[in-house]
Amino acid sequence: MTGGNAIRGMRLGSGTISGDVERGESAPRQRVEYWCDNGHRVEPSFAADARVPEIWECTQCGLPAGRDRENPPSPKRNEPYKSHLAYVKERRSDADGMELLDEALSRLRDRRGRSER
Ligand SMILES: [Zn+2]
């Protein structure tokens, strides 16, 4: 029986692997700073050979963050769209929700009626 040895070997192996992953940060990486309109700084790191995006999402407030600290991307461009979406969602939540429910119920009744015939 070699089962015991195999398990011991796996444990040893997995320990070695996780250690290697942690040390894997020595692989060439670049850190890029981004600033959002609220003055937050995010500093994601990318593989050295990766193409660095112009815009990064701020991890603190979700606004787009740019690489130019003095001139962060304006969040205003997105505001009308967001508020419009929120408005639509609000309107839909009650009236349309009931309507959809009604529709679904009547469809269900319709289907039942047909199957009974
Ligand atoms: Zn931010």
Short mmCIF file of C-alpha atoms and ligand atoms in Angstrom, two decimals, residues 36 38 40 58 60-61, ligand 1:
data_model
loop_
_atom_site.label_atom_id
_atom_site.label_comp_id
_atom_site.label_asym_id
_atom_site.label_seq_id
_atom_site.Cartn_x
_atom_site.Cartn_y
_atom_site.Cartn_z
CA CYS A 36 -10.47 59.64 -9.32
CA ASN A 38 -12.77 62.49 -5.37
CA HIS A 40 -8.76 58.78 -4.15
CA CYS A 58 -11.74 53.68 -8.18
CA GLN A 60 -13.27 53.36 -2.97
CA CYS A 61 -16.12 55.14 -4.73
ZN ZN B 1 -12.70 57.48 -5.61
#
